[in-house]
Tab-separated table of C-alpha atoms in Angstrom:
chain	number	residue	atom	x	y	z
Z	108	UNK	CA	0.620	0.041	0.068
Z	109	UNK	CA	2.959	2.208	0.531
Z	110	UNK	CA	3.243	3.184	-2.786
Z	111	UNK	CA	4.429	6.612	-3.182
Z	112	UNK	CA	4.465	6.112	-6.152
Z	113	UNK	CA	7.043	10.189	-7.174
Z	114	UNK	CA	6.250	11.520	-3.797
Z	115	UNK	CA	8.879	10.886	-2.290
Z	116	UNK	CA	9.756	13.926	0.124
Z	117	UNK	CA	8.670	16.864	0.275
Z	118	UNK	CA	11.444	19.171	0.439
Z	119	UNK	CA	9.246	22.306	2.516
Z	120	UNK	CA	11.073	25.749	1.666
Z	121	UNK	CA	11.927	28.595	3.430
Z	122	UNK	CA	11.676	32.278	1.963
Z	123	UNK	CA	15.207	33.927	2.551
Z	124	UNK	CA	16.287	37.979	2.768
Z	125	UNK	CA	15.767	38.450	-1.440
Z	126	UNK	CA	12.296	37.051	-1.556
Z	127	UNK	CA	12.928	34.246	-3.795
Z	128	UNK	CA	12.272	31.070	-2.887
Z	129	UNK	CA	15.494	28.316	-2.599
Z	130	UNK	CA	15.957	24.998	-3.810
Z	131	UNK	CA	14.225	23.035	-6.539
Z	132	UNK	CA	12.443	25.917	-8.364
Z	133	UNK	CA	14.945	28.628	-8.738
Z	134	UNK	CA	14.906	28.923	-12.426
Z	135	UNK	CA	11.346	29.870	-11.596
Z	136	UNK	CA	10.620	33.162	-14.372
Z	137	UNK	CA	7.836	32.807	-11.048
Z	138	UNK	CA	7.230	36.639	-9.701
Z	139	UNK	CA	7.150	35.507	-5.953
Z	140	UNK	CA	6.488	38.485	-4.580
Z	141	UNK	CA	2.744	38.162	-5.332
Z	142	UNK	CA	1.110	36.312	-3.651
Z	143	UNK	CA	-2.154	35.535	-1.603
Z	144	UNK	CA	0.148	33.001	0.907
Z	145	UNK	CA	2.724	32.956	2.762
Z	146	UNK	CA	5.622	30.987	0.138
Z	147	UNK	CA	6.145	27.898	3.475
Z	148	UNK	CA	2.737	27.434	3.070
Z	149	UNK	CA	3.664	25.095	-0.477
Z	150	UNK	CA	6.131	21.707	-0.600
Z	151	UNK	CA	8.026	21.282	-3.712
Z	152	UNK	CA	8.298	17.335	-4.298
Z	153	UNK	CA	9.624	16.735	-7.826
Z	154	UNK	CA	11.085	18.556	-10.258
Z	155	UNK	CA	8.734	21.183	-13.038
Z	156	UNK	CA	7.044	18.614	-15.273
Z	157	UNK	CA	8.034	15.199	-13.558
Z	158	UNK	CA	4.531	14.676	-14.376
Z	159	UNK	CA	3.786	15.767	-17.486
Z	160	UNK	CA	0.874	16.986	-18.322
Z	161	UNK	CA	-1.006	15.997	-21.641
Z	162	UNK	CA	-0.653	19.302	-24.572
Z	163	UNK	CA	-2.069	16.904	-27.337
Z	164	UNK	CA	-4.850	14.420	-25.996
Z	165	UNK	CA	-5.192	11.674	-28.498
Z	166	UNK	CA	-9.345	10.574	-29.120
Z	167	UNK	CA	-10.506	7.076	-29.371
Z	168	UNK	CA	-14.133	5.329	-29.995
Z	169	UNK	CA	-16.082	3.943	-26.402
Z	170	UNK	CA	-15.296	0.636	-28.238
Z	171	UNK	CA	-11.678	1.415	-29.115
Z	172	UNK	CA	-11.442	2.305	-25.251
Z	173	UNK	CA	-13.286	-1.146	-24.272
Z	174	UNK	CA	-10.422	-3.524	-24.720
Z	175	UNK	CA	-8.294	-1.361	-22.186
Z	176	UNK	CA	-10.731	-0.360	-19.954
Z	177	UNK	CA	-13.410	-2.243	-17.949
Z	178	UNK	CA	-17.022	-1.112	-17.601
Z	179	UNK	CA	-16.459	-0.243	-13.586
Z	180	UNK	CA	-13.612	1.921	-13.945
Z	181	UNK	CA	-14.282	5.642	-13.018
Z	182	UNK	CA	-13.565	8.543	-15.723
Z	183	UNK	CA	-14.427	12.005	-15.875
Z	184	UNK	CA	-16.472	13.778	-17.977
Z	185	UNK	CA	-16.960	17.116	-19.217
Z	186	UNK	CA	-19.581	17.918	-21.639
Z	187	UNK	CA	-19.716	21.535	-23.851
Z	188	UNK	CA	-22.932	21.990	-25.585
Z	189	UNK	CA	-23.816	18.521	-27.298
Z	190	UNK	CA	-20.193	16.967	-26.701
Z	191	UNK	CA	-18.721	15.560	-24.576
Z	192	UNK	CA	-15.950	13.441	-24.283
Z	193	UNK	CA	-14.171	10.807	-21.122
Z	194	UNK	CA	-11.050	11.440	-19.545
Z	195	UNK	CA	-10.419	7.763	-17.624
Z	196	UNK	CA	-8.879	8.045	-14.471
Z	197	UNK	CA	-6.177	5.045	-15.334
Z	198	UNK	CA	-3.693	8.480	-18.169
Z	199	UNK	CA	-5.715	11.491	-15.225
Z	200	UNK	CA	-3.512	9.505	-12.000
Z	201	UNK	CA	-0.269	10.118	-13.968
Z	202	UNK	CA	-0.770	12.937	-15.187
Z	203	UNK	CA	-3.145	14.630	-13.109
Z	204	UNK	CA	-3.557	17.661	-15.948
Z	205	UNK	CA	-5.213	17.341	-19.810
Z	206	UNK	CA	-5.158	20.373	-22.069
Z	207	UNK	CA	-8.582	20.060	-23.904
Z	208	UNK	CA	-10.188	21.781	-26.529
Z	209	UNK	CA	-13.333	22.263	-28.017
Z	210	UNK	CA	-14.788	24.452	-30.946
Z	211	UNK	CA	-12.826	27.030	-29.744
Z	212	UNK	CA	-13.451	26.902	-25.411
Z	213	UNK	CA	-9.839	25.801	-24.550
Z	214	UNK	CA	-10.730	23.993	-21.727
Z	215	UNK	CA	-8.511	22.136	-18.333
Z	216	UNK	CA	-9.167	19.008	-17.149
Z	217	UNK	CA	-7.593	17.906	-13.934
Z	218	UNK	CA	-7.152	15.280	-11.062
Z	219	UNK	CA	-4.657	15.100	-8.272
Z	220	UNK	CA	-5.059	11.937	-6.491
Z	221	UNK	CA	-4.239	12.737	-2.901
Z	222	UNK	CA	-7.473	14.851	-2.522
Z	223	UNK	CA	-8.904	12.492	-5.110
Z	224	UNK	CA	-10.301	16.428	-6.965
Z	225	UNK	CA	-11.749	15.754	-10.424
Z	226	UNK	CA	-11.817	19.922	-12.174
Z	227	UNK	CA	-11.831	21.458	-14.347
Z	228	UNK	CA	-11.434	25.301	-15.881
Z	229	UNK	CA	-11.777	27.040	-18.609
Z	230	UNK	CA	-8.548	28.051	-19.611
Z	231	UNK	CA	-9.094	31.828	-21.241
Z	232	UNK	CA	-7.715	34.307	-18.191
Z	233	UNK	CA	-8.028	37.788	-18.840
Z	234	UNK	CA	-8.377	37.526	-23.177
Z	235	UNK	CA	-5.095	34.843	-23.133
Z	236	UNK	CA	-5.806	31.086	-23.142
Z	237	UNK	CA	-3.209	29.545	-20.912
Z	238	UNK	CA	-1.592	26.830	-21.106
Z	239	UNK	CA	-0.960	25.078	-17.775
Z	240	UNK	CA	1.146	22.225	-16.952
Z	241	UNK	CA	2.049	20.610	-12.996
Z	242	UNK	CA	4.618	22.509	-10.720
Z	243	UNK	CA	5.870	19.738	-8.778
Z	244	UNK	CA	4.737	21.252	-6.201
Z	245	UNK	CA	1.763	20.866	-3.294
Z	246	UNK	CA	-0.413	23.285	-0.977
Z	247	UNK	CA	-2.633	21.736	1.243
Z	248	UNK	CA	-1.465	18.095	-0.546
Z	249	UNK	CA	-3.487	19.735	-3.468
Z	250	UNK	CA	-1.786	19.622	-6.837
Z	251	UNK	CA	-0.312	23.075	-7.480
Z	252	UNK	CA	-0.116	23.638	-10.763
Z	253	UNK	CA	1.881	26.668	-13.390
Z	254	UNK	CA	1.051	28.071	-16.451
Z	255	UNK	CA	3.655	28.086	-19.064
Z	256	UNK	CA	3.211	32.066	-19.997
Z	257	UNK	CA	4.015	33.653	-16.489
Z	258	UNK	CA	4.627	30.609	-14.373
Z	259	UNK	CA	2.308	32.003	-12.272
Z	260	UNK	CA	0.951	29.249	-9.875
Z	261	UNK	CA	-2.073	27.891	-9.362
Z	262	UNK	CA	-4.010	26.006	-6.771
Z	263	UNK	CA	-6.442	23.061	-8.450
Z	264	UNK	CA	-8.391	22.046	-6.330
Z	265	UNK	CA	-10.417	26.262	-6.253
Z	266	UNK	CA	-8.667	27.425	-9.252
Z	267	UNK	CA	-7.053	30.156	-7.579
Z	268	UNK	CA	-3.944	32.165	-8.311
Z	269	UNK	CA	-1.466	32.080	-5.468
Z	270	UNK	CA	2.055	32.797	-6.793
Z	271	UNK	CA	2.663	35.294	-9.444
Z	272	UNK	CA	1.543	37.753	-11.850
Z	273	UNK	CA	-1.690	36.348	-11.737
Z	274	UNK	CA	-2.203	36.087	-7.916
Z	275	UNK	CA	-6.142	36.347	-6.715
Z	276	UNK	CA	-6.939	35.471	-10.159
Z	277	UNK	CA	-9.978	32.373	-10.570
Z	278	UNK	CA	-10.446	30.474	-13.616
Z	279	UNK	CA	-14.009	29.598	-14.350
Z	280	UNK	CA	-15.520	26.318	-13.399
Z	281	UNK	CA	-16.919	23.949	-16.054
Z	282	UNK	CA	-19.164	21.342	-14.614
Z	283	UNK	CA	-17.405	17.556	-14.897
Z	284	UNK	CA	-18.510	14.525	-13.445
Z	285	UNK	CA	-16.415	10.870	-12.454
Z	286	UNK	CA	-18.916	8.221	-14.685
Z	287	UNK	CA	-18.004	4.328	-15.047
Z	288	UNK	CA	-16.821	4.359	-17.674
Z	289	UNK	CA	-20.685	1.683	-18.065
Z	290	UNK	CA	-22.367	4.796	-17.467
Z	291	UNK	CA	-20.524	6.946	-19.828
Z	292	UNK	CA	-21.508	5.125	-22.888
Z	293	UNK	CA	-25.069	4.073	-22.237
Z	294	UNK	CA	-25.890	8.186	-21.722
Z	295	UNK	CA	-23.192	9.389	-24.772
Z	296	UNK	CA	-23.185	6.765	-27.369
Z	297	UNK	CA	-20.714	8.362	-29.710
Z	298	UNK	CA	-19.068	10.501	-27.698
Z	299	UNK	CA	-14.601	9.953	-27.436
Z	300	UNK	CA	-12.609	8.253	-24.932
Z	301	UNK	CA	-8.923	10.042	-24.150
Z	302	UNK	CA	-6.586	7.397	-26.076
Z	303	UNK	CA	-3.906	5.847	-24.113
Z	304	UNK	CA	-1.100	6.923	-26.799
Z	305	UNK	CA	-0.588	10.141	-24.934
Z	306	UNK	CA	3.918	10.128	-25.867
Z	307	UNK	CA	4.095	8.809	-22.429
Z	308	UNK	CA	4.794	4.808	-20.790
Z	309	UNK	CA	3.083	4.634	-17.728
Z	310	UNK	CA	1.303	2.020	-16.156
Z	311	UNK	CA	-2.155	2.774	-17.714
Z	312	UNK	CA	-4.828	0.959	-15.221
Z	313	UNK	CA	-2.544	0.304	-12.726
Z	314	UNK	CA	-2.769	2.547	-9.651
Z	315	UNK	CA	0.466	3.765	-7.807
Z	316	UNK	CA	-1.277	4.798	-5.419
Z	317	UNK	CA	-2.869	0.858	-4.028
Z	318	UNK	CA	-4.681	1.753	-0.804
Z	319	UNK	CA	-5.390	5.232	-0.164
Z	320	UNK	CA	-8.837	5.643	-0.378
Z	321	UNK	CA	-9.299	4.280	2.985
Z	322	UNK	CA	-11.400	6.195	5.536
Z	323	UNK	CA	-8.815	4.772	7.980
Z	324	UNK	CA	-6.165	6.131	6.413
Z	325	UNK	CA	-4.308	9.864	7.187
Z	326	UNK	CA	-4.051	12.534	4.248
Z	327	UNK	CA	-0.728	12.410	1.947
Z	328	UNK	CA	1.531	14.957	1.930
Z	329	UNK	CA	-0.272	16.919	4.334
Z	330	UNK	CA	0.157	19.460	7.314
Z	331	UNK	CA	-2.804	22.064	7.275
Z	332	UNK	CA	-5.198	21.918	9.829
Z	333	UNK	CA	-7.412	19.516	10.666
Z	334	UNK	CA	-11.686	19.876	10.653
Z	335	UNK	CA	-13.074	17.855	13.257
Z	336	UNK	CA	-16.641	18.279	11.623
Z	337	UNK	CA	-15.310	14.994	9.416
Z	338	UNK	CA	-13.460	11.751	8.962
Z	339	UNK	CA	-10.379	13.755	7.122
Z	340	UNK	CA	-10.547	11.233	4.313
Z	341	UNK	CA	-14.250	10.700	4.012
Z	342	UNK	CA	-15.459	11.236	0.340
Z	343	UNK	CA	-17.679	14.060	0.604
Z	344	UNK	CA	-20.035	15.255	-2.679
Z	345	UNK	CA	-18.246	18.902	-2.773
Z	346	UNK	CA	-20.552	22.123	-4.009
Z	347	UNK	CA	-19.657	25.914	-4.368
Z	348	UNK	CA	-22.949	28.511	-5.699
Z	349	UNK	CA	-22.017	32.244	-5.181
Z	350	UNK	CA	-19.698	32.268	-2.012
Z	351	UNK	CA	-21.267	30.148	-0.179
Z	352	UNK	CA	-19.933	26.126	-0.358
Z	353	UNK	CA	-21.217	22.979	1.297
Z	354	UNK	CA	-19.865	19.560	2.029
Z	355	UNK	CA	-22.396	16.001	1.842
Z	356	UNK	CA	-21.149	13.433	2.826
Z	357	UNK	CA	-20.734	10.021	1.149
Z	358	UNK	CA	-22.379	8.563	3.610
Z	359	UNK	CA	-25.717	10.835	3.784
Z	360	UNK	CA	-25.515	10.338	-0.294
Z	361	UNK	CA	-24.998	6.977	-0.331
Z	362	UNK	CA	-28.481	6.010	2.489
Z	363	UNK	CA	-30.549	9.349	1.072
Z	364	UNK	CA	-29.889	8.800	-2.647
Z	365	UNK	CA	-31.464	12.001	-3.221
Z	366	UNK	CA	-31.153	15.565	-1.221
Z	367	UNK	CA	-33.583	18.741	-1.669
Z	368	UNK	CA	-30.771	21.800	-0.709
Z	369	UNK	CA	-30.909	25.322	-1.135
Z	370	UNK	CA	-27.544	26.414	-1.340
Z	371	UNK	CA	-27.005	30.903	-1.725
Z	372	UNK	CA	-30.337	31.464	-2.527
Z	373	UNK	CA	-30.533	28.365	-6.042
Z	374	UNK	CA	-32.841	25.265	-5.296
Z	375	UNK	CA	-29.988	22.185	-5.808
Z	376	UNK	CA	-30.630	18.490	-5.581
Z	377	UNK	CA	-27.478	15.915	-5.142
Z	378	UNK	CA	-27.948	12.417	-6.756
Z	379	UNK	CA	-25.691	9.786	-5.619
Z	380	UNK	CA	-26.565	6.520	-7.379
Z	381	UNK	CA	-24.549	4.123	-5.460
Z	382	UNK	CA	-23.602	1.249	-7.958
Z	383	UNK	CA	-21.292	2.407	-10.548
Z	384	UNK	CA	-18.293	3.491	-10.344
Z	385	UNK	CA	-14.672	2.121	-8.950
Z	386	UNK	CA	-12.433	4.102	-7.209
Z	387	UNK	CA	-9.297	4.813	-8.765
Z	388	UNK	CA	-7.124	4.887	-5.396
Z	389	UNK	CA	-8.498	1.502	-3.216
Z	390	UNK	CA	-6.811	-1.696	-5.326
Z	391	UNK	CA	-3.711	-1.879	-6.955
Z	392	UNK	CA	-5.628	-2.665	-10.300
Z	393	UNK	CA	-8.521	0.749	-10.925
Z	394	UNK	CA	-10.483	-2.379	-12.335
Z	395	UNK	CA	-10.489	-4.585	-8.487
Z	396	UNK	CA	-11.287	-1.452	-7.126
Z	397	UNK	CA	-14.381	-1.413	-5.084
Z	398	UNK	CA	-17.841	0.605	-5.551
Z	399	UNK	CA	-17.872	4.250	-4.834
Z	400	UNK	CA	-21.763	4.843	-6.067
Z	401	UNK	CA	-21.880	7.806	-8.677
Z	402	UNK	CA	-23.030	11.547	-8.691
Z	403	UNK	CA	-24.352	14.998	-9.839
Z	404	UNK	CA	-25.308	18.393	-8.813
Z	405	UNK	CA	-28.822	19.394	-11.278
Z	406	UNK	CA	-30.489	23.116	-10.485
Z	407	UNK	CA	-34.371	20.477	-10.305
Z	408	UNK	CA	-35.982	22.314	-13.285
Z	409	UNK	CA	-36.589	21.736	-16.618
Z	410	UNK	CA	-38.720	24.979	-18.838
Z	411	UNK	CA	-39.393	26.730	-15.270
Z	412	UNK	CA	-41.145	24.158	-13.727
Z	413	UNK	CA	-40.071	22.820	-10.355
Z	414	UNK	CA	-39.546	19.855	-9.932
Z	415	UNK	CA	-39.368	16.685	-6.691
Z	416	UNK	CA	-37.315	14.039	-6.732
Z	417	UNK	CA	-36.817	10.176	-5.635
Z	418	UNK	CA	-34.593	7.153	-5.972
Z	419	UNK	CA	-36.499	5.182	-8.600
Z	420	UNK	CA	-36.698	1.433	-9.306
Z	421	UNK	CA	-33.599	2.134	-12.416
Z	422	UNK	CA	-32.491	5.941	-11.829
Z	423	UNK	CA	-34.208	8.535	-10.147
Z	424	UNK	CA	-38.406	9.537	-11.352
Z	425	UNK	CA	-39.899	12.659	-9.924
Z	426	UNK	CA	-42.606	12.778	-8.410
Z	427	UNK	CA	-44.761	15.834	-11.430
Z	428	UNK	CA	-44.028	13.882	-14.610
Z	429	UNK	CA	-43.051	10.351	-13.401
Z	430	UNK	CA	-39.739	10.947	-15.335
Z	431	UNK	CA	-37.064	8.502	-15.052
Z	432	UNK	CA	-33.458	9.963	-14.843
Z	433	UNK	CA	-30.255	9.111	-14.941
Z	434	UNK	CA	-27.104	10.090	-12.329
Z	435	UNK	CA	-26.157	11.876	-15.446
Z	436	UNK	CA	-29.152	14.717	-14.914
Z	437	UNK	CA	-31.336	13.034	-18.352
Z	438	UNK	CA	-34.455	12.192	-18.636
Z	439	UNK	CA	-34.678	8.324	-20.112
Z	440	UNK	CA	-38.279	7.897	-20.770
Z	441	UNK	CA	-41.785	9.710	-19.439
Z	442	UNK	CA	-42.491	12.437	-20.319
Z	443	UNK	CA	-39.446	14.694	-20.232
Z	444	UNK	CA	-37.648	12.001	-22.193
Z	445	UNK	CA	-34.656	13.659	-23.835
Z	446	UNK	CA	-34.936	16.031	-21.220
Z	447	UNK	CA	-31.571	17.835	-19.565
Z	448	UNK	CA	-30.249	19.844	-15.801
Z	449	UNK	CA	-29.049	22.071	-16.161
Z	450	UNK	CA	-25.512	21.067	-14.325
Z	451	UNK	CA	-24.408	23.009	-11.084
Z	452	UNK	CA	-20.245	22.515	-10.415
Z	453	UNK	CA	-19.549	19.999	-8.020
Z	454	UNK	CA	-17.005	17.112	-6.961
Z	455	UNK	CA	-16.669	14.108	-4.839
Z	456	UNK	CA	-13.444	14.893	-2.837
Z	457	UNK	CA	-11.456	13.722	0.453
Z	458	UNK	CA	-13.182	15.723	3.106
Z	459	UNK	CA	-9.969	17.070	4.071
Z	460	UNK	CA	-8.866	19.018	1.264
Z	461	UNK	CA	-12.933	20.431	0.607
Z	462	UNK	CA	-12.583	22.052	4.509
Z	463	UNK	CA	-8.784	22.389	3.564
Z	464	UNK	CA	-10.096	25.083	0.566
Z	465	UNK	CA	-12.552	26.179	2.002
Z	466	UNK	CA	-12.764	26.047	5.605
Z	467	UNK	CA	-15.837	28.265	6.149
Z	468	UNK	CA	-18.054	25.642	4.474
Z	469	UNK	CA	-20.578	24.272	5.742
Z	470	UNK	CA	-21.204	20.314	6.119
């Protein structure tokens, strides 16, 4: 279980008198004097780009992907307009960032294994299109990205630039969802899948963090504050609407199946299908890992009609029309068949990571 992959020993660095950090980052062009954090909060673990982001992602059809991707394996699904793509965690776990483009929209699909945080971003900032890489640093155990133009540092979980020219700016998050490959195929039968032809040799399908997804574990590489409202390694469905944020423990969402709530003055709905996607961080082979289920967060209304959902025999059913819905927020049958609920940005994170990034979050 102690296969720590690239993250051997963190080298914590101090801020010397001249204002630039020492050690592995002397070669950076980052404007270190522009910062929203104390630089001592950063840890340098591996050199810049030692974990290679994917800048020219190649996609394959679902039939080809099924040769190496098991039905229960988790994929990050990003939908822009009518186009959807799947990014298997068995690939993201080794690369952490994919710089991609949907038509004219440049996106970054990211995954931090230590936080179980899959987050997608719009790569545009102040009229510029940014390209992101893996800095080799962590903060609060979370991936620190960098943009290649200014080499500013960006906190992956929040999307905020924390050091450099862009310090204080925040990337726009895009709704993304972790689903099983099987669910993705049912919901988006013509959509493409990020392929294994990455230009890098990695043990795709293997989990280099074996056993990490364990509620009794302690977060690796973490020395931040501990929030006693939840166990650190409990999974949560984390949602932010405006300045309001809330964490819904998986122990609750799995039991209830459907939770109606209001956050930031907006009526939202959390869905949890208990059968579906395997953990990416459990067994040595991701395909052999235990089932975490799959979640979604949506606005529960269609064409101005508010809907009330409950768990049905084959998914979720709204009481108003009796239509049957999947965890992707699409009506599968009934009077509203084909309608799509508006997704709300959310993530399935370890509790410690979400509460460290958003300490004022409700639980």
